[in-house]
C-alpha cells in the first residue's frame, strides 16, 4: 500500500534510502507514467523506496492565479492514479511562497536528502526547481555530487504508437497541456490516449431540476464543486462508478440544457442499465461518484420542445450502449 504524507514532518525518521522524483503530475499521463516506471525500477534494483513528491495547490495557482490552468484532476484522483503505479510513497507538499523561496540547494538538502534520504533523484531534461526556477538539470547534477545522490535523466513518453499526432502530423510529447487541449475540444478519446485511461471527474451527486426524470431519463447531477476538467459541451458515452465501486454504463451530458434555456453548465450522467427490479430505489443522491468519459457522441443542441429532445436522447442511449459494450 502506498504511504501518503501531507508534510515532510510525517516522513519516518528511519525512512530510506529512496529514489525520488518531483513534479505537479497533473493528469498522471503517459509521460508521467514513463518517468515513474523508471523510478520504480531503479528503486527495486537498489533496494530502495520509490517516492514521488507533488505539490498542492498547483504552483501556478500561487504565482499567477489569474492565468493558472484548470486542473485535469483533483488531488484525490491524482493520489489514486499515483498509487496505482506501484509507488511506495507520495509526499504532498503544500505549495506556498515560503516553499517557493527555497534555493535549489536548500530544497535538495532539506527535502531530498535530509527528509527522504534520497540515493537517486529522477528528473527530466527540462527539470526546473528552486527559487525562481533557477535550478535546472546541471544544477541538480552538481548538487548530487555535493550532497551524495545520483541523478538519473529520463525522457518523457512521446506519442509513438498512438494513432494520433500533432496538427503537422509529427509525434508530440505527452503533456498536461495536450490533455487540456483535447478536453477543451471534447476529444475525450485523444485525452484518454495521452492519459492512458479515460478522463475522470469526481463529485457528489446533488438534486437538480429533475427534468431528466420527468422525460424518462433520470440523471445523476454532479455538484458544482466536482473535481476534474469539464470537457466541451456535448453528449458522451462513458461510465459512472458509484460509491460502492460498481461501474455503470452511462450517457453523460455536459452543458447548460439549451432546450430549456439553461444558463449554468452541468455535468449529469444517465445510467443506462438501471436495476429493473427496483428502479425507484436506485438512489445516488449524496454519494461521491466518478464519471469517466469514453467518447463524444455529439455536440449540445437546442431542440424544438421536449418531444424532439426525448427522441434524440433515446438515440444517444442506444449509441452509448453499443459503443461501451463493443469494447
Short mmCIF file of C-alpha atoms in Angstrom, two decimals:
data_model
loop_
_atom_site.label_atom_id
_atom_site.label_comp_id
_atom_site.label_asym_id
_atom_site.label_seq_id
_atom_site.Cartn_x
_atom_site.Cartn_y
_atom_site.Cartn_z
CA UNK A 1 0.00 0.00 0.00
CA UNK A 2 1.31 3.44 -0.89
CA UNK A 3 2.05 5.78 2.00
CA UNK A 4 0.64 9.30 1.65
CA UNK A 5 2.39 12.07 3.58
CA UNK A 6 0.96 15.58 3.68
CA UNK A 7 4.02 17.18 5.21
CA UNK A 8 7.72 16.46 5.36
CA UNK A 9 7.40 16.07 9.13
CA UNK A 10 5.27 12.94 8.57
CA UNK A 11 8.13 11.04 6.92
CA UNK A 12 9.50 8.49 9.43
CA UNK A 13 12.95 9.34 10.73
CA UNK A 14 14.29 5.92 9.66
CA UNK A 15 12.83 6.14 6.15
CA UNK A 16 15.16 5.47 3.24
CA UNK A 17 17.13 5.07 1.18
CA UNK A 18 14.80 6.28 -1.54
CA UNK A 19 14.63 7.05 -5.23
CA UNK A 20 12.77 10.33 -5.65
CA UNK A 21 11.21 12.47 -8.34
CA UNK A 22 9.08 15.58 -8.06
CA UNK A 23 6.50 17.42 -10.14
CA UNK A 24 2.89 18.52 -10.41
CA UNK A 25 1.83 15.31 -12.18
CA UNK A 26 -1.50 16.84 -13.25
CA UNK A 27 -3.33 14.06 -15.06
CA UNK A 28 -0.64 11.44 -14.30
CA UNK A 29 -0.47 10.96 -18.07
CA UNK A 30 1.68 8.50 -20.01
CA UNK A 31 4.68 10.83 -19.90
CA UNK A 32 4.48 10.91 -16.12
CA UNK A 33 3.97 7.15 -16.07
CA UNK A 34 7.15 6.64 -18.09
CA UNK A 35 9.19 8.63 -15.59
CA UNK A 36 7.59 6.96 -12.58
CA UNK A 37 8.00 3.46 -14.02
CA UNK A 38 11.73 4.08 -14.42
CA UNK A 39 11.85 5.45 -10.88
CA UNK A 40 10.21 2.30 -9.52
CA UNK A 41 12.56 0.03 -11.48
CA UNK A 42 15.58 1.95 -10.18
CA UNK A 43 14.27 1.73 -6.62
CA UNK A 44 13.78 -2.03 -6.86
CA UNK A 45 17.28 -2.58 -8.29
CA UNK A 46 18.80 -0.54 -5.49
CA UNK A 47 16.66 -1.98 -2.68
CA UNK A 48 15.26 1.49 -2.06
CA UNK A 49 11.82 3.09 -1.71
CA UNK A 50 10.13 4.70 -4.71
CA UNK A 51 8.83 8.17 -3.81
CA UNK A 52 7.08 10.91 -5.79
CA UNK A 53 6.78 14.47 -4.49
CA UNK A 54 3.83 16.50 -5.73
CA UNK A 55 2.53 19.92 -4.82
CA UNK A 56 -0.84 21.24 -3.69
CA UNK A 57 -2.05 23.71 -4.74
CA UNK A 58 -0.57 23.83 -8.24
CA UNK A 59 2.31 26.37 -8.20
CA UNK A 60 0.61 28.45 -10.90
CA UNK A 61 -2.35 28.98 -8.56
CA UNK A 62 0.07 30.65 -6.13
CA UNK A 63 2.23 32.63 -8.54
CA UNK A 64 -0.32 33.64 -11.18
CA UNK A 65 -3.83 32.66 -10.07
CA UNK A 66 -5.46 34.77 -12.78
CA UNK A 67 -3.96 32.60 -15.52
CA UNK A 68 -3.44 29.27 -13.77
CA UNK A 69 -4.51 26.27 -15.89
CA UNK A 70 -7.66 24.39 -14.97
CA UNK A 71 -6.55 21.16 -13.35
CA UNK A 72 -7.16 17.90 -15.17
CA UNK A 73 -7.82 16.06 -11.92
CA UNK A 74 -8.31 16.78 -8.24
CA UNK A 75 -5.78 15.79 -5.60
CA UNK A 76 -7.72 12.68 -4.55
CA UNK A 77 -7.74 11.26 -8.07
CA UNK A 78 -4.09 12.20 -8.55
CA UNK A 79 -3.15 10.23 -5.45
CA UNK A 80 -5.23 7.26 -6.62
CA UNK A 81 -3.51 7.31 -10.02
CA UNK A 82 -0.04 7.62 -8.48
CA UNK A 83 -0.79 4.81 -6.04
CA UNK A 84 -1.88 2.50 -8.86
CA UNK A 85 1.58 2.70 -10.43
CA UNK A 86 3.29 0.88 -7.56
CA UNK A 87 5.00 3.72 -5.72
CA UNK A 88 5.96 3.16 -2.11
CA UNK A 89 5.09 6.69 -1.01
CA UNK A 90 3.83 10.06 -2.20
CA UNK A 91 4.75 13.27 -0.39
CA UNK A 92 2.21 16.06 -0.92
CA UNK A 93 3.97 19.34 -0.17
CA UNK A 94 1.87 22.41 0.49
CA UNK A 95 2.99 24.88 -2.14
CA UNK A 96 3.48 28.34 -0.70
CA UNK A 97 5.67 31.38 -1.19
CA UNK A 98 7.80 30.06 1.66
CA UNK A 99 8.46 26.81 -0.18
CA UNK A 100 9.00 28.72 -3.43
CA UNK A 101 11.66 30.86 -1.74
CA UNK A 102 13.97 27.89 -1.09
CA UNK A 103 17.12 27.93 -3.21
CA UNK A 104 17.81 24.82 -5.28
CA UNK A 105 20.39 23.67 -2.73
CA UNK A 106 18.06 24.32 0.22
CA UNK A 107 15.30 22.29 -1.47
CA UNK A 108 17.62 19.42 -2.34
CA UNK A 109 19.24 19.32 1.10
CA UNK A 110 16.12 19.71 3.24
CA UNK A 111 13.65 17.66 1.21
CA UNK A 112 15.55 15.16 -0.93
CA UNK A 113 18.47 14.35 1.35
CA UNK A 114 17.52 15.10 4.96
CA UNK A 115 13.81 14.33 4.58
CA UNK A 116 13.73 11.40 2.17
CA UNK A 117 17.32 10.06 2.31
CA UNK A 118 17.49 10.03 -1.49
CA UNK A 119 20.15 7.85 -3.05
CA UNK A 120 18.87 8.67 -6.56
CA UNK A 121 16.86 11.56 -7.97
CA UNK A 122 14.98 11.06 -11.25
CA UNK A 123 14.35 14.17 -13.38
CA UNK A 124 13.52 15.14 -16.94
CA UNK A 125 15.80 17.07 -19.28
CA UNK A 126 13.77 20.23 -18.71
CA UNK A 127 13.57 19.98 -14.90
CA UNK A 128 13.34 23.32 -13.08
CA UNK A 129 13.28 23.78 -9.32
CA UNK A 130 14.15 26.15 -6.51
CA UNK A 131 13.68 29.89 -6.11
CA UNK A 132 12.55 31.49 -9.35
CA UNK A 133 13.01 28.14 -11.12
CA UNK A 134 16.71 28.89 -11.01
CA UNK A 135 17.71 25.23 -10.71
CA UNK A 136 17.97 23.06 -13.81
CA UNK A 137 19.40 19.69 -14.77
CA UNK A 138 23.02 20.78 -14.45
CA UNK A 139 22.22 22.31 -11.04
CA UNK A 140 20.73 19.02 -9.86
CA UNK A 141 23.72 17.06 -11.12
CA UNK A 142 26.09 19.42 -9.30
CA UNK A 143 24.02 19.10 -6.11
CA UNK A 144 24.06 15.32 -6.47
CA UNK A 145 27.83 15.29 -6.47
CA UNK A 146 27.90 17.64 -3.48
CA UNK A 147 25.14 16.06 -1.38
CA UNK A 148 25.71 12.43 -2.28
CA UNK A 149 22.92 11.29 -4.60
CA UNK A 150 22.92 10.08 -8.19
CA UNK A 151 20.87 11.89 -10.84
CA UNK A 152 19.02 9.88 -13.49
CA UNK A 153 17.68 11.73 -16.54
CA UNK A 154 14.52 10.34 -18.12
CA UNK A 155 12.81 11.44 -21.31
CA UNK A 156 9.03 11.64 -21.04
CA UNK A 157 7.00 9.37 -23.25
CA UNK A 158 6.11 10.66 -26.70
CA UNK A 159 3.21 9.69 -28.93
CA UNK A 160 4.98 6.77 -30.61
CA UNK A 161 2.44 4.05 -31.27
CA UNK A 162 -0.52 6.37 -30.80
CA UNK A 163 -2.99 6.73 -33.69
CA UNK A 164 -2.77 10.48 -33.10
CA UNK A 165 -0.32 13.21 -33.99
CA UNK A 166 0.08 16.95 -33.70
CA UNK A 167 -1.54 19.21 -36.30
CA UNK A 168 1.51 18.97 -38.57
CA UNK A 169 1.47 15.16 -38.45
CA UNK A 170 4.52 14.79 -36.21
CA UNK A 171 4.76 12.94 -32.94
CA UNK A 172 4.11 15.02 -29.86
CA UNK A 173 5.39 14.61 -26.31
CA UNK A 174 2.70 13.64 -23.83
CA UNK A 175 1.79 16.62 -21.68
CA UNK A 176 -0.91 18.01 -19.43
CA UNK A 177 -1.33 20.84 -21.95
CA UNK A 178 -2.19 18.33 -24.68
CA UNK A 179 -4.80 16.70 -22.45
CA UNK A 180 -6.42 20.07 -21.68
CA UNK A 181 -6.48 20.99 -25.36
CA UNK A 182 -8.22 17.73 -26.22
CA UNK A 183 -10.79 18.09 -23.44
CA UNK A 184 -11.47 21.70 -24.42
CA UNK A 185 -12.44 20.37 -27.87
CA UNK A 186 -14.46 17.50 -26.43
CA UNK A 187 -11.98 15.00 -27.86
CA UNK A 188 -12.02 12.68 -24.87
CA UNK A 189 -10.65 9.80 -26.96
CA UNK A 190 -7.41 11.68 -27.61
CA UNK A 191 -7.29 12.73 -23.97
CA UNK A 192 -7.62 9.06 -22.97
CA UNK A 193 -4.79 8.08 -25.33
CA UNK A 194 -2.46 10.61 -23.73
CA UNK A 195 -3.63 9.80 -20.20
CA UNK A 196 -3.56 6.05 -20.69
CA UNK A 197 -7.10 5.79 -19.27
CA UNK A 198 -10.44 7.62 -19.64
CA UNK A 199 -10.66 11.15 -18.30
CA UNK A 200 -12.49 11.28 -14.96
CA UNK A 201 -14.45 13.70 -12.86
CA UNK A 202 -15.32 13.09 -9.21
CA UNK A 203 -18.09 14.74 -7.22
CA UNK A 204 -21.13 14.45 -5.03
CA UNK A 205 -24.50 13.70 -6.64
CA UNK A 206 -26.90 16.55 -5.92
CA UNK A 207 -30.52 17.33 -6.72
CA UNK A 208 -31.13 19.14 -9.98
CA UNK A 209 -34.23 20.40 -11.78
CA UNK A 210 -35.42 16.77 -12.28
CA UNK A 211 -36.09 17.44 -15.98
CA UNK A 212 -34.35 14.21 -16.93
CA UNK A 213 -36.56 12.17 -14.61
CA UNK A 214 -39.67 13.89 -15.98
CA UNK A 215 -38.56 12.97 -19.51
CA UNK A 216 -37.87 9.35 -18.57
CA UNK A 217 -34.08 9.75 -18.38
CA UNK A 218 -33.14 10.39 -14.73
CA UNK A 219 -29.63 11.71 -14.27
CA UNK A 220 -27.04 11.91 -11.53
CA UNK A 221 -26.04 15.57 -11.34
CA UNK A 222 -22.51 16.34 -10.16
CA UNK A 223 -22.16 19.17 -7.69
CA UNK A 224 -20.51 22.37 -8.99
CA UNK A 225 -17.60 21.58 -6.66
CA UNK A 226 -16.80 18.37 -8.54
CA UNK A 227 -13.11 17.94 -9.34
CA UNK A 228 -11.68 17.32 -12.78
CA UNK A 229 -11.54 19.27 -16.03
CA UNK A 230 -15.01 19.72 -17.55
CA UNK A 231 -14.82 18.78 -21.25
CA UNK A 232 -16.58 20.70 -24.01
CA UNK A 233 -20.37 20.80 -24.03
CA UNK A 234 -21.94 17.76 -25.57
CA UNK A 235 -23.20 14.22 -25.03
CA UNK A 236 -20.70 11.48 -24.19
CA UNK A 237 -20.68 7.73 -23.73
CA UNK A 238 -18.94 6.73 -20.53
CA UNK A 239 -19.20 5.12 -17.14
CA UNK A 240 -20.42 6.09 -13.70
CA UNK A 241 -18.66 4.44 -10.76
CA UNK A 242 -20.76 4.60 -7.62
CA UNK A 243 -19.54 4.82 -4.05
CA UNK A 244 -19.53 1.03 -3.72
CA UNK A 245 -17.23 0.74 -6.75
CA UNK A 246 -19.86 -0.60 -9.18
CA UNK A 247 -19.34 0.60 -12.77
CA UNK A 248 -22.50 1.56 -14.63
CA UNK A 249 -22.68 2.36 -18.36
CA UNK A 250 -23.88 5.92 -18.86
CA UNK A 251 -24.81 8.62 -21.32
CA UNK A 252 -23.26 11.82 -19.97
CA UNK A 253 -24.45 15.35 -20.68
CA UNK A 254 -22.22 18.39 -20.32
CA UNK A 255 -23.78 21.80 -20.88
CA UNK A 256 -26.47 24.24 -19.90
CA UNK A 257 -29.60 22.43 -21.19
CA UNK A 258 -30.28 24.89 -24.03
CA UNK A 259 -33.66 23.30 -24.85
CA UNK A 260 -34.85 24.66 -21.51
CA UNK A 261 -32.89 27.93 -21.71
CA UNK A 262 -30.38 26.80 -19.11
CA UNK A 263 -27.56 29.11 -18.07
CA UNK A 264 -25.10 27.30 -15.82
CA UNK A 265 -23.04 24.36 -17.10
CA UNK A 266 -23.86 20.99 -15.58
CA UNK A 267 -22.38 17.51 -15.74
CA UNK A 268 -25.04 14.83 -15.42
CA UNK A 269 -24.95 11.12 -16.14
CA UNK A 270 -27.87 8.90 -17.09
CA UNK A 271 -27.18 5.32 -16.03
CA UNK A 272 -28.27 3.11 -18.90
CA UNK A 273 -28.71 -0.29 -17.25
CA UNK A 274 -30.50 0.68 -14.07
CA UNK A 275 -31.69 -2.27 -11.96
CA UNK A 276 -35.07 -3.22 -13.45
CA UNK A 277 -36.36 -4.90 -10.30
CA UNK A 278 -36.14 -1.70 -8.20
CA UNK A 279 -35.51 1.33 -10.42
CA UNK A 280 -37.01 3.74 -7.89
CA UNK A 281 -34.59 2.53 -5.22
CA UNK A 282 -31.54 3.23 -7.38
CA UNK A 283 -30.63 6.35 -5.44
CA UNK A 284 -27.23 8.01 -5.96
CA UNK A 285 -28.01 11.24 -4.13
CA UNK A 286 -25.30 12.36 -1.71
CA UNK A 287 -22.92 9.69 -2.98
CA UNK A 288 -19.49 10.67 -4.25
CA UNK A 289 -19.19 9.15 -7.71
CA UNK A 290 -16.67 9.08 -10.54
CA UNK A 291 -17.73 9.83 -14.10
CA UNK A 292 -15.48 8.52 -16.90
CA UNK A 293 -15.69 9.93 -20.43
CA UNK A 294 -15.09 7.40 -23.23
CA UNK A 295 -16.18 9.13 -26.45
CA UNK A 296 -18.19 12.15 -27.57
CA UNK A 297 -21.44 11.32 -29.33
CA UNK A 298 -22.50 14.80 -30.42
CA UNK A 299 -22.46 18.46 -29.52
CA UNK A 300 -25.07 20.21 -27.40
CA UNK A 301 -28.14 21.28 -29.40
CA UNK A 302 -31.29 23.23 -28.54
CA UNK A 303 -34.29 21.19 -29.70
CA UNK A 304 -37.77 22.44 -30.54
CA UNK A 305 -39.54 21.14 -27.50
CA UNK A 306 -39.24 18.13 -25.17
CA UNK A 307 -40.54 15.58 -27.71
CA UNK A 308 -37.68 16.14 -30.13
CA UNK A 309 -35.21 16.06 -27.25
CA UNK A 310 -36.59 12.74 -25.96
CA UNK A 311 -36.28 11.18 -29.42
CA UNK A 312 -32.65 12.26 -29.58
CA UNK A 313 -31.95 11.05 -26.05
CA UNK A 314 -33.24 7.59 -26.96
CA UNK A 315 -30.78 7.52 -29.86
CA UNK A 316 -27.97 8.74 -27.60
CA UNK A 317 -28.60 5.96 -25.10
CA UNK A 318 -28.63 3.28 -27.80
CA UNK A 319 -25.44 4.63 -29.35
CA UNK A 320 -23.69 4.87 -25.97
CA UNK A 321 -24.67 1.28 -25.14
CA UNK A 322 -23.35 -0.03 -28.45
CA UNK A 323 -20.03 1.83 -28.07
CA UNK A 324 -19.44 0.84 -24.46
CA UNK A 325 -20.20 -2.84 -24.90
CA UNK A 326 -18.37 -3.19 -28.19
CA UNK A 327 -15.09 -2.55 -26.35
#
